[in-house]
GROMACS .gro file of C-alpha atoms in nm:
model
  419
    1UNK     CA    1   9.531   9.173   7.868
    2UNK     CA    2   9.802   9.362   7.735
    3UNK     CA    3  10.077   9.541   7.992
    4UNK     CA    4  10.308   9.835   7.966
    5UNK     CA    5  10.562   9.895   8.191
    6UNK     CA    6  10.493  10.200   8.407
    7UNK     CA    7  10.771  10.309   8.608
    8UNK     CA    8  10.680  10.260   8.981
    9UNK     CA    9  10.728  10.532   9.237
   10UNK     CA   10  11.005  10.435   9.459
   11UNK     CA   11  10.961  10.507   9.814
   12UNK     CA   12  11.127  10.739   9.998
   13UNK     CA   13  11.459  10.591  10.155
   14UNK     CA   14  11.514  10.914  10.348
   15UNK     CA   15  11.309  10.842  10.689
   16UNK     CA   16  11.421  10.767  10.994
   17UNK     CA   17  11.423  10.356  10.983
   18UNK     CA   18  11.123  10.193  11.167
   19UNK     CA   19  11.128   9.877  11.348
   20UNK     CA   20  11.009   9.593  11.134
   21UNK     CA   21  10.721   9.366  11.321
   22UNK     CA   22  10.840   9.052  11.423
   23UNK     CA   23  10.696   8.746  11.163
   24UNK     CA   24  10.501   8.544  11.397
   25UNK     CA   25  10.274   8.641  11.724
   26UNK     CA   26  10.315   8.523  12.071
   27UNK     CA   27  10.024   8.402  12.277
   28UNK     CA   28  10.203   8.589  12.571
   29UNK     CA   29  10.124   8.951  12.389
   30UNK     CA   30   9.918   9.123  12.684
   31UNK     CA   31   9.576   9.121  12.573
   32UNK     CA   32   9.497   9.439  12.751
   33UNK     CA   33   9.777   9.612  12.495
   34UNK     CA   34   9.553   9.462  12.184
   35UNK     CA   35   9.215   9.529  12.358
   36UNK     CA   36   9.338   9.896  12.402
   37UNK     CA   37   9.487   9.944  12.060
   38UNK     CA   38   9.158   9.801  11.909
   39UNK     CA   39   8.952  10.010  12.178
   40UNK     CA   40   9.129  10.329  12.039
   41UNK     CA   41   9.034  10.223  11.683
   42UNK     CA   42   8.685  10.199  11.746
   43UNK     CA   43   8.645  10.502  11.988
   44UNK     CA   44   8.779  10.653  11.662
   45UNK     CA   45   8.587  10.531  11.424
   46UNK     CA   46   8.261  10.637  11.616
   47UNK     CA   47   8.427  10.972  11.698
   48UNK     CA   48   8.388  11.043  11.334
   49UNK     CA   49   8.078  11.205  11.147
   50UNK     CA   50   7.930  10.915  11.011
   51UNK     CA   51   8.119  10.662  11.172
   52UNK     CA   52   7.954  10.387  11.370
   53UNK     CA   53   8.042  10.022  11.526
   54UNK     CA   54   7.805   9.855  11.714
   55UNK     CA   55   7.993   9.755  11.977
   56UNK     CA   56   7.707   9.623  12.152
   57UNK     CA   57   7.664   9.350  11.879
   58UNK     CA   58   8.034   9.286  11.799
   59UNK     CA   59   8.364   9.252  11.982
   60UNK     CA   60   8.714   9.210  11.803
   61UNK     CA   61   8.862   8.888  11.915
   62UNK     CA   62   9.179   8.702  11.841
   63UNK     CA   63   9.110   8.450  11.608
   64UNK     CA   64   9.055   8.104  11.807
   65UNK     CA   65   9.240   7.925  11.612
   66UNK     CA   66   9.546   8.189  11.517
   67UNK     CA   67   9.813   7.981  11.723
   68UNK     CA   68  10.129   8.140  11.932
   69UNK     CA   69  10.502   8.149  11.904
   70UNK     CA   70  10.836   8.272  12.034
   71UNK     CA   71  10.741   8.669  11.952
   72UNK     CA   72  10.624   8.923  12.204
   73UNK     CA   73  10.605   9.233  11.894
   74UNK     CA   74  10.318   9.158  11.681
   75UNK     CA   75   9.948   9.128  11.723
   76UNK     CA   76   9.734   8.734  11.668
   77UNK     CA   77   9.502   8.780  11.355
   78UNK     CA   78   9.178   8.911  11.459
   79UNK     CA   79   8.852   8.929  11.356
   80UNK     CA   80   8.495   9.026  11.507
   81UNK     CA   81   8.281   8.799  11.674
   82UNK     CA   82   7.888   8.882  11.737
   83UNK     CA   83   7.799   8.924  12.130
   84UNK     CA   84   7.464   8.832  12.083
   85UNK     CA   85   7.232   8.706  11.802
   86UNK     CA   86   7.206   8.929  11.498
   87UNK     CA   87   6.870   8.964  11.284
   88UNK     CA   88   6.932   8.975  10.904
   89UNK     CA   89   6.973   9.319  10.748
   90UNK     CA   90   7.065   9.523  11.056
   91UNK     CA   91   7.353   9.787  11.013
   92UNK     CA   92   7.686   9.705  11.209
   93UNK     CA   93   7.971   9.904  11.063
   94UNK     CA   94   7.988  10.294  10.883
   95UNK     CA   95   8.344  10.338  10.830
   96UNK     CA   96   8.381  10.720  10.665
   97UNK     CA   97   8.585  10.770  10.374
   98UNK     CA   98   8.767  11.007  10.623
   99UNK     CA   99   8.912  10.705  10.766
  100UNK     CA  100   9.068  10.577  10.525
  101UNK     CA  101   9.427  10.578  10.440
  102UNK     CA  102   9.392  10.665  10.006
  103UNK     CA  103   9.535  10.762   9.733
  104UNK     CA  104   9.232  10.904   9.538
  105UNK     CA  105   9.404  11.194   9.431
  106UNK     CA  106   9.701  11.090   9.279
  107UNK     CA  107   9.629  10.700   9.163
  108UNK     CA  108   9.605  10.633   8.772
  109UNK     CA  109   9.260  10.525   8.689
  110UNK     CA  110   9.257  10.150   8.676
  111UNK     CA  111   9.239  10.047   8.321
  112UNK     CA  112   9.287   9.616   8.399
  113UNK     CA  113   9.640   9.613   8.370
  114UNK     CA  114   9.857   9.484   8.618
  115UNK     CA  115  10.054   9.786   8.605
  116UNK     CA  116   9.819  10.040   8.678
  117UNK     CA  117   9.709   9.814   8.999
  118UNK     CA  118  10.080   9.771   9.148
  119UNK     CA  119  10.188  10.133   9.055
  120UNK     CA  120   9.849  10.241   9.275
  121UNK     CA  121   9.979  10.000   9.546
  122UNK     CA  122  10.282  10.148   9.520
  123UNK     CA  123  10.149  10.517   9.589
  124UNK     CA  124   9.931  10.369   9.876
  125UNK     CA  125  10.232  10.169  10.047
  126UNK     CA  126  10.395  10.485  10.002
  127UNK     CA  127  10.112  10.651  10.164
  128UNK     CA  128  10.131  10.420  10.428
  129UNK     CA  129  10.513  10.434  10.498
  130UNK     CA  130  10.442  10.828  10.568
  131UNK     CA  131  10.151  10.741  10.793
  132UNK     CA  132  10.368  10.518  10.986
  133UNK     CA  133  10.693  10.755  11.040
  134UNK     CA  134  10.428  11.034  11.161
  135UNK     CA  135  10.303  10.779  11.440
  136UNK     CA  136  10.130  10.926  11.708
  137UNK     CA  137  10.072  11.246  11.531
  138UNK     CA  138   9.928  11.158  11.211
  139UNK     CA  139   9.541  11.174  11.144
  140UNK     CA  140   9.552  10.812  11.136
  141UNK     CA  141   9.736  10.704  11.456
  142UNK     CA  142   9.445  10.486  11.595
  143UNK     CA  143   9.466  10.277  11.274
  144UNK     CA  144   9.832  10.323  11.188
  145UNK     CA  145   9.879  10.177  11.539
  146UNK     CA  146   9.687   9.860  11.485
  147UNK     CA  147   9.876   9.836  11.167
  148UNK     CA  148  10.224   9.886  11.302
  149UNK     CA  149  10.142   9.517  11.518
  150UNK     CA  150  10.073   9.334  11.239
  151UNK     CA  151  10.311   9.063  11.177
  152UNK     CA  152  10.549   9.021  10.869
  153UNK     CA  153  10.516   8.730  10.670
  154UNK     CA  154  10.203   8.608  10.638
  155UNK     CA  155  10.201   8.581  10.281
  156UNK     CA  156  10.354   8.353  10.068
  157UNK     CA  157  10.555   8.639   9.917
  158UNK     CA  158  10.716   8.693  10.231
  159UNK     CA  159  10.791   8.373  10.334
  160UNK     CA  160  11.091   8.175  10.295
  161UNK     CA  161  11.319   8.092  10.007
  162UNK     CA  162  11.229   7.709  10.091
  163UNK     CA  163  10.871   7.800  10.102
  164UNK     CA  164  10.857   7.994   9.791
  165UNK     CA  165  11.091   7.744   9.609
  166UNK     CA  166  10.756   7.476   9.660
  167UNK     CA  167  10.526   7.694   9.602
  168UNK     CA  168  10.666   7.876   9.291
  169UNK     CA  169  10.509   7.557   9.069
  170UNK     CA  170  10.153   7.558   9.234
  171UNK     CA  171   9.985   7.871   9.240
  172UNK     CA  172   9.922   7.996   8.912
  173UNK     CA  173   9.989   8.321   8.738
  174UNK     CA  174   9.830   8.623   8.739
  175UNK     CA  175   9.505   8.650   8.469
  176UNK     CA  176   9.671   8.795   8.192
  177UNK     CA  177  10.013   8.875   8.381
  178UNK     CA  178  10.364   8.785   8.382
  179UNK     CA  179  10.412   8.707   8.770
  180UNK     CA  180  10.380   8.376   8.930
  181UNK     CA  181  10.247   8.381   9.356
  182UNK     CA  182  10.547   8.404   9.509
  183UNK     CA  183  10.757   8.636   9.324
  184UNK     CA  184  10.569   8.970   9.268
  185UNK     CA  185  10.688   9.189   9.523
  186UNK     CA  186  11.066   9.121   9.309
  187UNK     CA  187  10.898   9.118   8.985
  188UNK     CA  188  10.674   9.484   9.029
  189UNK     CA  189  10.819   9.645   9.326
  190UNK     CA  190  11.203   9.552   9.435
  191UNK     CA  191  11.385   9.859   9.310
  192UNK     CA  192  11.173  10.067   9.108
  193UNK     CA  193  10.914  10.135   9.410
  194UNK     CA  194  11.109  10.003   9.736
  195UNK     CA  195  11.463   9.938   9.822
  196UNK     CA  196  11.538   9.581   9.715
  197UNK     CA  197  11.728   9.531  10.076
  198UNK     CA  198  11.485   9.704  10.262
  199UNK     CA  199  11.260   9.424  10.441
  200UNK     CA  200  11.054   9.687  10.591
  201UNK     CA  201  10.923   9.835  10.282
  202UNK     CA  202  10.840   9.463  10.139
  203UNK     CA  203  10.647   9.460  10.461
  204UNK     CA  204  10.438   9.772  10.374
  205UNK     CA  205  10.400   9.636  10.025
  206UNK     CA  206  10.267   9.319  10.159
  207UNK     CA  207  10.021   9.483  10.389
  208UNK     CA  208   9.874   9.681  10.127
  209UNK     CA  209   9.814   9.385   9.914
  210UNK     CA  210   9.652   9.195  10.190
  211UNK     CA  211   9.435   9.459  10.412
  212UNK     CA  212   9.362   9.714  10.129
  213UNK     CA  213   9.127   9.727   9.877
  214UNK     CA  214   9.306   9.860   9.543
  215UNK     CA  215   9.374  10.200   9.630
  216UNK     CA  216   9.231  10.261  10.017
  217UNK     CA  217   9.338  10.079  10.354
  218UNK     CA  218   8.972  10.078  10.543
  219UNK     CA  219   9.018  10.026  10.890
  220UNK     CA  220   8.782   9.786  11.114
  221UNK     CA  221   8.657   9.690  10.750
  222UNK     CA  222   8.992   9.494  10.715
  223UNK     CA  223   8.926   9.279  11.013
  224UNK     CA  224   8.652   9.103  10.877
  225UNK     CA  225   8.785   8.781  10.775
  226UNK     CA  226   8.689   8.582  10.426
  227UNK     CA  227   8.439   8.310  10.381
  228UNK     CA  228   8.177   8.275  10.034
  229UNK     CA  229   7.853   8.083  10.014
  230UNK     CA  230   7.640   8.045  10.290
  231UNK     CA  231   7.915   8.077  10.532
  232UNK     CA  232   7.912   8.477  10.443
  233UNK     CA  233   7.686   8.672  10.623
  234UNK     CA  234   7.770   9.042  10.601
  235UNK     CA  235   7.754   9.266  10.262
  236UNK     CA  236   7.899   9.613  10.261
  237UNK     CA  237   7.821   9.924  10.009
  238UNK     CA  238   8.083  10.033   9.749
  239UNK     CA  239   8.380  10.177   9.870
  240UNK     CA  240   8.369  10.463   9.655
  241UNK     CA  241   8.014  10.538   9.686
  242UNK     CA  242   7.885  10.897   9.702
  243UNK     CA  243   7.774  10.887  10.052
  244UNK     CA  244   8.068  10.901  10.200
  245UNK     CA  245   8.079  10.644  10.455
  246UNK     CA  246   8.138  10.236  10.342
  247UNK     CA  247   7.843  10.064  10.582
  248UNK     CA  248   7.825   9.698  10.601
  249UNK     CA  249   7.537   9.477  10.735
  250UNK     CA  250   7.404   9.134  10.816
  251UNK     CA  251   7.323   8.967  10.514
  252UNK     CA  252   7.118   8.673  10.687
  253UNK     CA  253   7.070   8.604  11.100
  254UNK     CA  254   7.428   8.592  11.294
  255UNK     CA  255   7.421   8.396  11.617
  256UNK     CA  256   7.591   8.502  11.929
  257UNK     CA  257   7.975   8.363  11.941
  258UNK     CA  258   7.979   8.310  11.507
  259UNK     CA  259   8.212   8.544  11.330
  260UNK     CA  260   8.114   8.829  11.114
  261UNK     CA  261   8.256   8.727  10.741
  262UNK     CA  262   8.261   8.864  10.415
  263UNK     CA  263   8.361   8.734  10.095
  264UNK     CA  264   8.656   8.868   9.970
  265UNK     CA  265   8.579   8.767   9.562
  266UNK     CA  266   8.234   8.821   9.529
  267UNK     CA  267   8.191   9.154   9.697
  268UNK     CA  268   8.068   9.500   9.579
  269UNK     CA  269   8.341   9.626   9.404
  270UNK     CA  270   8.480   9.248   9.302
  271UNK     CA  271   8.328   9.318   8.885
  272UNK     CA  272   8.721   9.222   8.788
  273UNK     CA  273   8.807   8.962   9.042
  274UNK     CA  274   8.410   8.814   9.063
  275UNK     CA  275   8.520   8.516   8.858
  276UNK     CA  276   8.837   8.487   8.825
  277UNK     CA  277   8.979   8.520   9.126
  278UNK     CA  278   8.992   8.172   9.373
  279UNK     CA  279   9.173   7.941   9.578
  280UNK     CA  280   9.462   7.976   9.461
  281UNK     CA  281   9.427   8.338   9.468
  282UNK     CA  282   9.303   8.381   9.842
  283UNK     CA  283   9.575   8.184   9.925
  284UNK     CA  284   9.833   8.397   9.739
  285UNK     CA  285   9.714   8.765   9.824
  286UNK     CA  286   9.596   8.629  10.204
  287UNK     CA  287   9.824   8.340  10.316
  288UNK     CA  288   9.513   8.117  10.374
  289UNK     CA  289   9.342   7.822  10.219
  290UNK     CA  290   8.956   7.913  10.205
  291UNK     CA  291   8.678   7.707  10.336
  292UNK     CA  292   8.420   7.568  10.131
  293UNK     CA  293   8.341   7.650   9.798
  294UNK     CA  294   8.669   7.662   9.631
  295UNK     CA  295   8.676   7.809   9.287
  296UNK     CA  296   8.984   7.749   9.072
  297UNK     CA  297   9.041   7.905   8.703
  298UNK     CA  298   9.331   7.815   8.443
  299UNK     CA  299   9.333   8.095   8.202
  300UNK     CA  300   9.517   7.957   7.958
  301UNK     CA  301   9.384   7.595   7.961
  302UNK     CA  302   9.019   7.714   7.943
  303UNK     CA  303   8.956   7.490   8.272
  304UNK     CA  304   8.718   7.657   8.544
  305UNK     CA  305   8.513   7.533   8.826
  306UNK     CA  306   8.360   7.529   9.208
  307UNK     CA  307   8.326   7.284   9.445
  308UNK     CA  308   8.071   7.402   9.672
  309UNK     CA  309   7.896   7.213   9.951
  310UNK     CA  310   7.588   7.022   9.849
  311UNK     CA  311   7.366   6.726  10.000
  312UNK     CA  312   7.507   6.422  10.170
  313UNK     CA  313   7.501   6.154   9.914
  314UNK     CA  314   7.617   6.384   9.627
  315UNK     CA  315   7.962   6.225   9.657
  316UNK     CA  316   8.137   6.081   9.954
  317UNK     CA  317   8.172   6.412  10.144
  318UNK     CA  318   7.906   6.568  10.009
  319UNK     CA  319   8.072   6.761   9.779
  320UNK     CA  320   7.997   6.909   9.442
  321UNK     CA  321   8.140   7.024   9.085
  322UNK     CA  322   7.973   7.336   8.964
  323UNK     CA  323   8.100   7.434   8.575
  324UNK     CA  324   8.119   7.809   8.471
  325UNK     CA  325   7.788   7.787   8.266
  326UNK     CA  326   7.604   7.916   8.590
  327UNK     CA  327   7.797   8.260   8.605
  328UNK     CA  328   7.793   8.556   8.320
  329UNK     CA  329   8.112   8.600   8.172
  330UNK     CA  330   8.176   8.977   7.981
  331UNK     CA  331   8.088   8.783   7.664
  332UNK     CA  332   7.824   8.609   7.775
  333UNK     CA  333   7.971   8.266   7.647
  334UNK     CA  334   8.067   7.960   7.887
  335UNK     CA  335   8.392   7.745   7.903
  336UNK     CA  336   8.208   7.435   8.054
  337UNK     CA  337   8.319   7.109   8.165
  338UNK     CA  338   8.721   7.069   8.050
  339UNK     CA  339   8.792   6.828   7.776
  340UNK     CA  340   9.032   6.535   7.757
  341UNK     CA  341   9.328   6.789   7.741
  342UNK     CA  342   9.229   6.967   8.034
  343UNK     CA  343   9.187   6.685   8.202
  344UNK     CA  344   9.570   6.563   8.160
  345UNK     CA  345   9.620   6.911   8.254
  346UNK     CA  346   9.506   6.843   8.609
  347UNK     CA  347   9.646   6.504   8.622
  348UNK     CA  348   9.956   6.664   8.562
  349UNK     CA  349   9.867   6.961   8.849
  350UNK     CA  350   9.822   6.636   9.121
  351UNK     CA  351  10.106   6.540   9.032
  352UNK     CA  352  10.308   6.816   9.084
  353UNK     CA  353  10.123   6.804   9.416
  354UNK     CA  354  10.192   6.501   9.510
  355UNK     CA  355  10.590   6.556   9.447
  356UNK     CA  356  10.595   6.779   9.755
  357UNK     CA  357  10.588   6.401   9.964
  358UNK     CA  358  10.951   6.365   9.741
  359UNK     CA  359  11.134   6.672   9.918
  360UNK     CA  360  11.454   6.589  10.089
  361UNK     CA  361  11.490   6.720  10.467
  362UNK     CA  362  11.705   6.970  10.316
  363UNK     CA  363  11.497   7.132  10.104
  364UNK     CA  364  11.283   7.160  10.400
  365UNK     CA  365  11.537   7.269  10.661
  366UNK     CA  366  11.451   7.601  10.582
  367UNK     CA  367  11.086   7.597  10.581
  368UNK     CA  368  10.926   7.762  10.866
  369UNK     CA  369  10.652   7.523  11.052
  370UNK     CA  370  10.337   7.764  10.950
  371UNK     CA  371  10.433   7.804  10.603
  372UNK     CA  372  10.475   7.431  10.608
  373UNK     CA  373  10.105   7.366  10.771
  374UNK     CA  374   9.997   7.605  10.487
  375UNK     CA  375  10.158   7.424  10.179
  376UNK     CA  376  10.022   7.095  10.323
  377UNK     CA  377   9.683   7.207  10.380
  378UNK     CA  378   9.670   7.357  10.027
  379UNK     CA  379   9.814   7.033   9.871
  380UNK     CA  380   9.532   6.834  10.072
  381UNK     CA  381   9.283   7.055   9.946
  382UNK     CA  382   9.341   7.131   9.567
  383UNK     CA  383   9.454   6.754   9.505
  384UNK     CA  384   9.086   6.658   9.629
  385UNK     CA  385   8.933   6.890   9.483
  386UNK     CA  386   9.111   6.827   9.109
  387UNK     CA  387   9.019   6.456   9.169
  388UNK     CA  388   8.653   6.509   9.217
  389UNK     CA  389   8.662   6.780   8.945
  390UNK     CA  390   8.832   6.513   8.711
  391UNK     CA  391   8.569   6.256   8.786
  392UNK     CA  392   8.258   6.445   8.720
  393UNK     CA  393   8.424   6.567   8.370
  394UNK     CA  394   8.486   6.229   8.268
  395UNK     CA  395   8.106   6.120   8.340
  396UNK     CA  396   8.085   6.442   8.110
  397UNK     CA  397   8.232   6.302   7.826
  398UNK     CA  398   8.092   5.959   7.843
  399UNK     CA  399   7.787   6.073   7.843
  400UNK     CA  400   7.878   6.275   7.561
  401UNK     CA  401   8.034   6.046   7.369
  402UNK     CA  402   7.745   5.787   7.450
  403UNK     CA  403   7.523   5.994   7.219
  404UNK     CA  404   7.761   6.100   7.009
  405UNK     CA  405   7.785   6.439   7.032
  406UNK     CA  406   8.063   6.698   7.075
  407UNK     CA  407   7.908   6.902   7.332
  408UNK     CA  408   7.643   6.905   7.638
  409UNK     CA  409   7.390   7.140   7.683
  410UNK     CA  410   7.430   7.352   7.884
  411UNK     CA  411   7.176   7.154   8.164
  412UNK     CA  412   7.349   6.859   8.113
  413UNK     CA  413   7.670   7.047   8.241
  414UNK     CA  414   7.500   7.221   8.529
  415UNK     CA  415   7.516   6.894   8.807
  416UNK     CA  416   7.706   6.588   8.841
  417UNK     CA  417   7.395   6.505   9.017
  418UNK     CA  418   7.225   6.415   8.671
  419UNK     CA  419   7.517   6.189   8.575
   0.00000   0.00000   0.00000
């Protein structure tokens, strides 16, 4: 994918300076002050022509297992929790395009380019900024209040120097960009569309690349939290469609208590991001590490794969490798189980893993205790998931060199199960 520089629009240094929301949330925030914001948000949502929550299924909760800290200024993570069972294909959300904070009119179409995406998050953080220093009075003050108590940091391009520094290595590049995970708020935005000293802006920035969809920040529709497979159960229209109002639905029975999730990668407008976005990805443009099935793609080294759940007895935990030959690529061709080179290359990916165990207390003085829990968690995760992924393509190639051939079919490929 070819790039060309486009200059980014910088945003406007002239407003009054807003406070910046504290990093981290404390468990001692008055939950009547978030149920009230969040009240607000709804009552406005249903206000709306078009707009309906069904706030006798669903109730936005703090996330049980968000944590607390030292801050009083920011909100826990949220999401929305079902009140009482939910039947499969009944509608829970219509959030109207009128809702949404956008940049239709003035965003360059997106052509694949990494440019085109960042100058259009530009416009929208710009967008944003505006929304915020009108406050009360802007259209959007329901939304732009819920906003305004969401906590800095919480993506790995916000965090630390010490953080960054061990994460620079691990999370790979963009698909046919320049920019590693940690560095592309310098790289794309820093000076040509915010102030470089300005930690404020970086925090719009950041917000638009983790609650927005490309060019529109949906609200209520951004508090639906991430899961794939069969942990998913909620679909949503496009966001673009010509109705006018995104609406979003059980995709399969929801009991009372289980969260309402949607994937983030395999959604209605994902086409771009279907199959190459994973993991690594999630964690970079989210600050989490996804449940199970992780998906993990190397560009470059022509290496992708899943590990999904599958029957006990599959391997140890129950866990299994799924190649690329059961997607559709643009070109309709598969990559398939990685050879002996790829293999080395994730050899080599453990063990720049496993190095993290080698950091001196120095290097980790700096490292705040979350982002810490974060790095670990991912380490844990991608270094058994490279193992298992390295094990099943080595049955691959004994099998295939066992009858003398160069390549599998493609049925061969499918399981480890037939192995």
């Amino acid at each position: 994918m070819g790039l060309t520089r486009t200059p980014l629009m910088l945003i406007t240094p002239a407003l009054p300076a807003l406070t910046l929301p504290i990093s981290t949330y404390s468990a001692g925030e008055s939950i009547v002050g978030v149920k009230n914001v969040v009240s607000h948000l709804t009552s406005w949502i249903q206000d709306m022509p078009g707009g309906f929550f069904d706030d006798e299924k669903l109730e936005i909760l703090p996330l049980p297992y968000a944590g607390g800290s030292s801050s009083t200024e920011s909100f826990p993570p949220m999401g929305i929790f079902a009140k009482r069972d939910i039947a499969a294909g009944e509608i829970l959300m219509k959030i109207p395009h009128e809702a949404y904070i956008k940049v239709w009119d003035v965003m360059q179409r997106e052509d694949g380019s990494w440019d085109v995406y960042y100058n259009n998050m530009c416009l929208l953080a710009k967008a944003l900024e505006r929304e915020m220093y009108l406050g009360d009075e802007s259209f959007y003050a329901p939304y732009v209040n819920f906003l305004r108590k969401q906590a800095a940091g919480q993506i790995p391009a916000t965090w630390s120097d010490g953080a960054k520094h061990i994460l620079r290595d691990l999370l790979p590049k963009e698909v046919g960009g320049k920019s590693n995970g940690v560095d592309w708020i310098d790289d794309y935005f820093k000076g040509s569309c915010i102030s470089p000293i300005d930690p404020f802006q970086e925090h719009l920035v950041a917000l638009v690349k983790q609650r927005s969809f490309d060019d529109s920040l949906l609200p209520l529709w951004d508090m639906v939290n991430h899961a794939n497979g069969p942990h998913a159960n909620i679909k949503e229209t496009s966001l673009h469609n010509d109705d006018g109002v995104n609406i979003m639905w059980s995709s399969r029975a929801i009991q009372k208590g289980e969260e309402v999730l949607m994937s983030y990668n395999r959604c209605a407008d994902c086409k771009l991001v279907a199959n190459e976005w994973g993991t690594p990805e999630i964690l970079r443009d989210f600050g989490f590490v996804e449940g199970y099935p992780h998906r993990y793609y190397f560009e470059e080294e022509e290496i992708w794969f899943e590990i999904v759940d599958s029957v006990p007895g599959n391997d140890e935990e129950g866990k299994q490798v799924l190649w690329d030959d059961h997607i559709i690529w643009e070109d309709g061709s598969f990559i398939g189980p990685p050879g002996r080179k790829g293999i080395e290359y994730l050899r080599a990916e453990i063990d720049k893993f496993e190095a993290i165990e080698k950091l001196t207390e120095e290097e980790l003085r700096h490292v705040a205790l979350n982002e810490w829990n974060t790095i670990m968690r991912y380490k844990e995760t991608a270094v058994k998931d490279f193992r298992l992924a390295i094990k099943e393509a080595e049955k691959v190639l004994e099998l295939s060199e066992n009858y003398g051939s160069s390549e599998l079919s493609a049925d061969a490929a499918i399981s480890s199960d037939e192995l």
